[in-house]
C-alpha cells in the first residue's frame, strides 16, 4: 500500500460508502434515512476536492486522459454490464434494454433500477471539470469562495428546469453545481480539515451538534431533506420554512467533519489488522457504488428485505466483484506493457 495514502481518508470513504448502501437498503424513510442523505453524497464530493490541482500550462488533454477518461470508461463498461444483467434477471424486453443504452448516455435521473446510483458518476465528472476550471482560471482564493457560494445559491434557487421540453437534464447537469460547492470546499479547506480532525475542541461540539440535529429531526421539530439526485431540498424549524442554502452550507459539512475525525481517531488508536481491511474497502468505493444497487435489488427480488443484512451482503459482494474487476484490468494492462516492450 502506498505510503502517500492518508489512512483516515480511505476509512472515511469506507464509512461513506457503507452509509450509501445502507440508505439504499432501508425501506423505512425515517430519521436515520434522512440523516444519511444529509452527508453520504456530499462527503465524496468534498474528498474529491482534496487533491485537485490547477491545470498547468492548459494541459486539459492530460487532465481528461488521467482524471475523466478512466471514470468514463468504467461508467460505460459497468453500466453496459448491469443493463444486460437487468435484462436477463428482470426479464425485460430487448426494446427496453436497447433503449436503456441510450439512457446510459443521457444519464442523470433517467437511470433507475440497477443503475439508479450512476447519476453520481455523471455529477462527479462534471463537478471535477467545473471545479478544475475555477481553480485554474480564478486565481484569488476569495473569488473562488464567491464562485462556490454563487454556484450553490443559483443551483438551489429553483426546483426544476426542463431540457428541450424534456423533464430531465442530461447527466443531472444542474446538480453538478451543488456538487462543485462541496468539491471547492474540499479543495480550499483540506489543510484546515486535517487540523480540525485532530482538534477535540472543534470536533466534540460538532459531534454534540450532530446528535442534537438528529434528535430534533426525530422529534419533528426540525426538518431537513437533502436528496441530490432528484434535487429535493427543503428545510424548516418548528414547521417554519427557512433558507435551504444555509442548511446545505452548514449541516453536511459539520457531519462530514465528525466522520473525518472519527476516521482519524479510528486510525490512530486501532491496530493495523483492523485498519487495513477498512482502508482497502475505502479504496474500492467506486466499484461498490456501481454494483451495490443491483445486489440489493436482486436480494429484494429473492424475497429478503432486512436492511442491515442487505447492506452487509451488498458491500461484501460488490467489494469482491470490484477487486476482481481491478485484478483483471491490471492483468490486461500488464499484458499490454509486456507486448509493447517485446
Short mmCIF file of C-alpha atoms in Angstrom, two decimals:
data_model
loop_
_atom_site.label_atom_id
_atom_site.label_comp_id
_atom_site.label_asym_id
_atom_site.label_seq_id
_atom_site.Cartn_x
_atom_site.Cartn_y
_atom_site.Cartn_z
CA UNK A 1 0.00 0.00 0.00
CA UNK A 2 1.37 3.39 -0.95
CA UNK A 3 2.85 5.36 1.93
CA UNK A 4 1.47 8.51 0.34
CA UNK A 5 -2.12 7.48 1.11
CA UNK A 6 -3.69 9.14 4.13
CA UNK A 7 -5.30 6.34 6.10
CA UNK A 8 -8.20 8.27 7.58
CA UNK A 9 -9.35 9.43 4.14
CA UNK A 10 -9.68 5.83 2.95
CA UNK A 11 -11.51 4.96 6.17
CA UNK A 12 -13.86 7.94 5.70
CA UNK A 13 -14.57 6.69 2.16
CA UNK A 14 -15.43 3.28 3.61
CA UNK A 15 -17.80 4.87 6.14
CA UNK A 16 -19.37 6.94 3.37
CA UNK A 17 -19.97 4.01 1.03
CA UNK A 18 -21.47 1.87 3.80
CA UNK A 19 -23.81 4.80 4.55
CA UNK A 20 -24.78 4.97 0.86
CA UNK A 21 -25.53 1.24 0.71
CA UNK A 22 -27.46 1.32 3.99
CA UNK A 23 -29.52 4.26 2.78
CA UNK A 24 -30.49 2.34 -0.38
CA UNK A 25 -31.28 -0.82 1.59
CA UNK A 26 -33.63 0.95 4.01
CA UNK A 27 -37.34 0.64 3.34
CA UNK A 28 -38.47 2.91 6.18
CA UNK A 29 -37.70 6.55 5.39
CA UNK A 30 -37.44 7.85 8.92
CA UNK A 31 -34.88 9.93 10.81
CA UNK A 32 -31.88 7.71 10.07
CA UNK A 33 -32.72 7.68 6.36
CA UNK A 34 -32.82 11.50 6.21
CA UNK A 35 -29.68 11.76 8.34
CA UNK A 36 -27.69 9.57 5.96
CA UNK A 37 -28.75 11.67 2.99
CA UNK A 38 -27.55 14.84 4.72
CA UNK A 39 -23.93 13.80 4.19
CA UNK A 40 -23.27 10.47 2.46
CA UNK A 41 -23.02 12.02 -1.03
CA UNK A 42 -21.50 15.40 -0.05
CA UNK A 43 -18.64 13.59 1.72
CA UNK A 44 -17.47 12.09 -1.59
CA UNK A 45 -17.61 15.43 -3.37
CA UNK A 46 -15.67 17.07 -0.52
CA UNK A 47 -12.99 14.37 -0.65
CA UNK A 48 -12.96 14.70 -4.44
CA UNK A 49 -11.59 18.21 -3.97
CA UNK A 50 -8.82 17.26 -1.51
CA UNK A 51 -6.13 16.54 -4.09
CA UNK A 52 -7.27 18.63 -7.04
CA UNK A 53 -4.70 20.95 -8.58
CA UNK A 54 -4.92 23.76 -11.14
CA UNK A 55 -4.26 22.63 -14.70
CA UNK A 56 -0.65 23.54 -15.56
CA UNK A 57 0.05 25.06 -18.99
CA UNK A 58 -3.58 24.48 -20.00
CA UNK A 59 -2.87 20.75 -20.32
CA UNK A 60 -6.56 19.84 -20.40
CA UNK A 61 -5.91 16.85 -22.65
CA UNK A 62 -3.69 15.35 -19.96
CA UNK A 63 -6.33 16.11 -17.32
CA UNK A 64 -9.07 14.39 -19.33
CA UNK A 65 -6.87 11.36 -20.02
CA UNK A 66 -5.88 10.98 -16.37
CA UNK A 67 -8.97 12.02 -14.41
CA UNK A 68 -12.00 11.89 -16.71
CA UNK A 69 -11.47 9.14 -19.28
CA UNK A 70 -10.86 6.26 -16.79
CA UNK A 71 -14.07 7.12 -14.91
CA UNK A 72 -16.00 7.49 -18.15
CA UNK A 73 -14.79 4.10 -19.41
CA UNK A 74 -15.70 2.39 -16.13
CA UNK A 75 -19.10 4.11 -16.25
CA UNK A 76 -19.83 2.71 -19.72
CA UNK A 77 -18.44 -0.78 -19.01
CA UNK A 78 -20.19 -1.25 -15.68
CA UNK A 79 -23.35 0.41 -16.98
CA UNK A 80 -23.47 -1.85 -20.02
CA UNK A 81 -22.87 -4.93 -17.88
CA UNK A 82 -25.66 -4.02 -15.46
CA UNK A 83 -28.10 -3.22 -18.28
CA UNK A 84 -27.58 -6.71 -19.71
CA UNK A 85 -27.74 -8.28 -16.25
CA UNK A 86 -31.02 -6.49 -15.59
CA UNK A 87 -32.37 -7.69 -18.93
CA UNK A 88 -31.94 -11.35 -18.03
CA UNK A 89 -32.73 -11.23 -14.32
CA UNK A 90 -35.70 -8.86 -14.51
CA UNK A 91 -36.98 -10.33 -17.78
CA UNK A 92 -37.00 -7.03 -19.64
CA UNK A 93 -37.72 -6.79 -23.36
CA UNK A 94 -34.91 -6.18 -25.84
CA UNK A 95 -36.51 -2.91 -26.95
CA UNK A 96 -36.42 -1.69 -23.32
CA UNK A 97 -32.81 -2.89 -22.92
CA UNK A 98 -31.58 -1.31 -26.15
CA UNK A 99 -33.24 1.98 -25.26
CA UNK A 100 -31.58 1.79 -21.82
CA UNK A 101 -28.19 2.07 -23.52
CA UNK A 102 -29.35 5.44 -24.87
CA UNK A 103 -30.46 6.36 -21.35
CA UNK A 104 -27.00 5.43 -20.08
CA UNK A 105 -25.54 8.09 -22.39
CA UNK A 106 -28.17 10.64 -21.31
CA UNK A 107 -27.61 9.75 -17.66
CA UNK A 108 -28.93 11.55 -14.60
CA UNK A 109 -32.45 10.89 -13.41
CA UNK A 110 -33.32 8.75 -16.43
CA UNK A 111 -31.32 5.92 -14.81
CA UNK A 112 -33.21 3.59 -12.48
CA UNK A 113 -33.21 0.07 -11.02
CA UNK A 114 -29.66 -1.37 -11.12
CA UNK A 115 -28.25 1.91 -12.46
CA UNK A 116 -30.12 4.32 -10.20
CA UNK A 117 -26.91 5.45 -8.46
CA UNK A 118 -25.00 6.08 -11.70
CA UNK A 119 -26.14 9.71 -11.63
CA UNK A 120 -23.38 10.19 -9.04
CA UNK A 121 -20.66 9.45 -11.61
CA UNK A 122 -22.25 11.90 -14.07
CA UNK A 123 -22.31 14.64 -11.47
CA UNK A 124 -18.87 13.78 -10.10
CA UNK A 125 -17.27 14.03 -13.55
CA UNK A 126 -18.97 17.34 -14.29
CA UNK A 127 -18.03 18.72 -10.87
CA UNK A 128 -14.40 17.69 -11.46
CA UNK A 129 -14.36 19.65 -14.71
CA UNK A 130 -16.16 22.70 -13.30
CA UNK A 131 -14.01 22.82 -10.16
CA UNK A 132 -10.79 22.42 -12.15
CA UNK A 133 -11.82 25.31 -14.40
CA UNK A 134 -12.46 27.52 -11.36
CA UNK A 135 -9.19 26.74 -9.55
CA UNK A 136 -7.21 27.12 -12.80
CA UNK A 137 -8.57 30.43 -14.05
CA UNK A 138 -9.87 32.10 -10.86
CA UNK A 139 -6.63 32.86 -9.07
CA UNK A 140 -7.92 34.65 -5.97
CA UNK A 141 -8.93 32.40 -3.06
CA UNK A 142 -11.63 34.89 -2.08
CA UNK A 143 -13.01 34.85 -5.62
CA UNK A 144 -13.06 31.05 -5.57
CA UNK A 145 -15.13 31.13 -2.37
CA UNK A 146 -17.53 33.59 -4.02
CA UNK A 147 -17.86 31.27 -7.04
CA UNK A 148 -18.58 28.33 -4.71
CA UNK A 149 -21.40 30.14 -2.93
CA UNK A 150 -22.75 31.64 -6.15
CA UNK A 151 -22.97 28.20 -7.75
CA UNK A 152 -24.81 26.85 -4.70
CA UNK A 153 -27.23 29.77 -4.45
CA UNK A 154 -28.09 29.77 -8.15
CA UNK A 155 -28.44 25.98 -8.45
CA UNK A 156 -30.79 25.81 -5.44
CA UNK A 157 -32.85 28.88 -6.36
CA UNK A 158 -35.30 26.83 -8.46
CA UNK A 159 -36.91 23.42 -8.09
CA UNK A 160 -36.78 22.12 -11.63
CA UNK A 161 -35.77 23.04 -15.17
CA UNK A 162 -36.56 21.40 -18.49
CA UNK A 163 -34.14 20.48 -21.27
CA UNK A 164 -35.68 20.91 -24.72
CA UNK A 165 -39.15 20.30 -23.22
CA UNK A 166 -37.82 17.12 -21.54
CA UNK A 167 -38.20 16.98 -17.77
CA UNK A 168 -34.73 15.54 -17.08
CA UNK A 169 -31.47 17.45 -17.62
CA UNK A 170 -28.64 15.38 -19.19
CA UNK A 171 -26.25 13.98 -16.60
CA UNK A 172 -28.06 15.94 -13.85
CA UNK A 173 -26.08 18.91 -15.14
CA UNK A 174 -27.57 21.44 -12.74
CA UNK A 175 -26.90 19.22 -9.70
CA UNK A 176 -23.19 19.34 -10.59
CA UNK A 177 -23.10 22.98 -9.46
CA UNK A 178 -24.21 21.95 -5.97
CA UNK A 179 -21.54 19.25 -6.03
CA UNK A 180 -18.99 21.85 -7.13
CA UNK A 181 -19.67 23.81 -3.94
CA UNK A 182 -18.64 20.80 -1.83
CA UNK A 183 -15.69 19.97 -4.08
CA UNK A 184 -14.39 23.53 -3.87
CA UNK A 185 -14.81 23.38 -0.09
CA UNK A 186 -12.65 20.24 -0.01
CA UNK A 187 -10.05 21.87 -2.24
CA UNK A 188 -9.91 25.16 -0.34
CA UNK A 189 -10.01 23.81 3.21
CA UNK A 190 -8.23 20.45 3.03
CA UNK A 191 -5.34 21.65 5.20
CA UNK A 192 -7.77 23.11 7.74
CA UNK A 193 -9.73 19.86 7.77
CA UNK A 194 -6.51 17.96 8.51
CA UNK A 195 -6.09 20.18 11.58
CA UNK A 196 -9.73 20.07 12.68
CA UNK A 197 -9.98 16.27 12.67
CA UNK A 198 -7.35 16.19 15.44
CA UNK A 199 -8.79 19.11 17.45
CA UNK A 200 -11.26 17.86 20.05
CA UNK A 201 -12.23 21.45 20.87
CA UNK A 202 -13.72 21.58 17.38
CA UNK A 203 -14.92 18.00 16.95
CA UNK A 204 -16.68 17.44 20.29
CA UNK A 205 -19.01 20.45 19.81
CA UNK A 206 -19.55 19.38 16.18
CA UNK A 207 -20.44 15.85 17.32
CA UNK A 208 -22.80 17.20 20.00
CA UNK A 209 -24.45 19.45 17.44
CA UNK A 210 -24.84 16.49 15.06
CA UNK A 211 -26.55 14.43 17.77
CA UNK A 212 -28.83 17.37 18.64
CA UNK A 213 -29.80 17.87 14.98
CA UNK A 214 -30.54 14.14 14.66
CA UNK A 215 -32.72 14.25 17.77
CA UNK A 216 -34.57 17.37 16.66
CA UNK A 217 -35.25 15.73 13.28
CA UNK A 218 -36.54 12.66 15.10
CA UNK A 219 -38.83 14.80 17.28
CA UNK A 220 -40.14 16.59 14.16
CA UNK A 221 -39.10 20.00 15.49
CA UNK A 222 -36.54 20.29 12.74
CA UNK A 223 -36.87 19.01 9.21
CA UNK A 224 -34.09 18.89 6.66
CA UNK A 225 -34.32 16.79 3.49
CA UNK A 226 -31.42 16.74 1.06
CA UNK A 227 -31.72 14.42 -1.94
CA UNK A 228 -29.20 15.46 -4.55
CA UNK A 229 -30.21 13.21 -7.44
CA UNK A 230 -33.80 14.45 -7.54
CA UNK A 231 -32.79 17.89 -6.25
CA UNK A 232 -35.39 17.65 -3.49
CA UNK A 233 -34.25 20.04 -0.79
CA UNK A 234 -36.38 21.52 1.95
CA UNK A 235 -35.68 22.88 5.41
CA UNK A 236 -37.85 24.03 8.29
CA UNK A 237 -37.60 24.63 12.02
CA UNK A 238 -40.75 24.14 14.08
CA UNK A 239 -42.50 23.84 10.69
CA UNK A 240 -41.38 27.35 9.69
CA UNK A 241 -39.58 27.25 6.29
CA UNK A 242 -36.05 28.62 6.36
CA UNK A 243 -33.19 29.11 3.90
CA UNK A 244 -32.22 25.88 2.17
CA UNK A 245 -28.81 27.31 1.27
CA UNK A 246 -27.88 27.91 4.91
CA UNK A 247 -28.69 24.31 5.80
CA UNK A 248 -26.78 22.89 2.82
CA UNK A 249 -23.80 25.09 3.67
CA UNK A 250 -23.78 24.13 7.32
CA UNK A 251 -25.18 20.67 8.13
CA UNK A 252 -23.46 18.34 5.61
CA UNK A 253 -20.08 19.93 6.33
CA UNK A 254 -20.48 19.62 10.12
CA UNK A 255 -21.46 15.94 9.87
CA UNK A 256 -18.64 15.25 7.40
CA UNK A 257 -16.12 16.79 9.81
CA UNK A 258 -17.37 14.44 12.53
CA UNK A 259 -17.00 11.45 10.18
CA UNK A 260 -13.50 12.59 9.18
CA UNK A 261 -12.47 12.94 12.82
CA UNK A 262 -13.95 9.57 13.80
CA UNK A 263 -11.98 8.04 10.91
CA UNK A 264 -8.81 9.80 12.04
CA UNK A 265 -9.08 8.56 15.61
CA UNK A 266 -10.00 5.08 14.40
CA UNK A 267 -6.70 5.02 12.51
CA UNK A 268 -4.84 6.48 15.47
CA UNK A 269 -5.98 4.04 18.13
CA UNK A 270 -6.96 0.84 16.30
CA UNK A 271 -4.42 -1.86 15.35
CA UNK A 272 -3.35 -2.22 11.74
CA UNK A 273 -5.11 -5.56 11.28
CA UNK A 274 -8.40 -3.66 11.73
CA UNK A 275 -7.40 -0.52 9.83
CA UNK A 276 -6.11 -2.24 6.67
CA UNK A 277 -9.35 -4.06 5.72
CA UNK A 278 -11.40 -0.89 6.23
CA UNK A 279 -8.85 1.11 4.28
CA UNK A 280 -8.96 -1.44 1.44
CA UNK A 281 -12.76 -1.17 1.46
CA UNK A 282 -12.43 2.60 1.14
CA UNK A 283 -10.20 2.15 -1.91
CA UNK A 284 -12.96 0.21 -3.70
CA UNK A 285 -15.76 2.73 -3.21
CA UNK A 286 -16.27 3.32 -6.94
CA UNK A 287 -16.86 -0.36 -7.66
CA UNK A 288 -19.17 -0.70 -4.66
CA UNK A 289 -21.00 2.45 -5.76
CA UNK A 290 -21.60 0.93 -9.20
CA UNK A 291 -22.63 -2.55 -8.12
CA UNK A 292 -24.40 -2.39 -4.76
CA UNK A 293 -27.83 -1.33 -6.03
CA UNK A 294 -28.01 -4.34 -8.34
CA UNK A 295 -27.09 -6.64 -5.45
CA UNK A 296 -29.74 -5.05 -3.21
CA UNK A 297 -32.41 -5.32 -5.91
CA UNK A 298 -31.56 -8.98 -6.57
CA UNK A 299 -31.75 -9.73 -2.83
CA UNK A 300 -35.10 -7.90 -2.65
CA UNK A 301 -36.46 -9.91 -5.58
CA UNK A 302 -35.39 -13.08 -3.77
CA UNK A 303 -37.79 -12.04 -1.00
CA UNK A 304 -35.36 -10.78 1.64
CA UNK A 305 -35.86 -7.25 3.00
CA UNK A 306 -33.62 -6.84 6.07
CA UNK A 307 -31.74 -3.56 5.67
CA UNK A 308 -28.72 -4.45 7.83
CA UNK A 309 -28.13 -7.87 6.28
CA UNK A 310 -28.75 -6.46 2.79
CA UNK A 311 -26.14 -3.78 3.50
CA UNK A 312 -23.56 -6.33 4.67
CA UNK A 313 -24.15 -8.61 1.69
CA UNK A 314 -24.23 -5.76 -0.85
CA UNK A 315 -20.99 -4.25 0.49
CA UNK A 316 -19.16 -7.59 0.61
CA UNK A 317 -20.33 -8.87 -2.79
CA UNK A 318 -19.72 -5.53 -4.51
CA UNK A 319 -16.30 -5.29 -2.81
CA UNK A 320 -15.26 -8.75 -4.06
CA UNK A 321 -16.52 -8.05 -7.58
CA UNK A 322 -14.72 -4.70 -7.59
CA UNK A 323 -11.46 -6.37 -6.53
CA UNK A 324 -11.94 -8.94 -9.29
CA UNK A 325 -12.55 -6.23 -11.89
CA UNK A 326 -9.42 -4.40 -10.73
CA UNK A 327 -7.37 -7.61 -10.91
CA UNK A 328 -8.49 -8.39 -14.46
CA UNK A 329 -7.92 -4.77 -15.51
CA UNK A 330 -4.37 -4.85 -14.09
CA UNK A 331 -3.60 -8.16 -15.81
CA UNK A 332 -4.72 -6.73 -19.16
CA UNK A 333 -2.63 -3.61 -18.57
CA UNK A 334 0.47 -5.67 -17.66
CA UNK A 335 -0.04 -7.85 -20.75
CA UNK A 336 -0.14 -4.78 -22.99
CA UNK A 337 3.03 -3.42 -21.37
CA UNK A 338 4.84 -6.72 -21.95
CA UNK A 339 3.75 -6.83 -25.58
CA UNK A 340 4.89 -3.25 -26.17
CA UNK A 341 8.30 -3.99 -24.63
CA UNK A 342 8.80 -7.15 -26.63
#
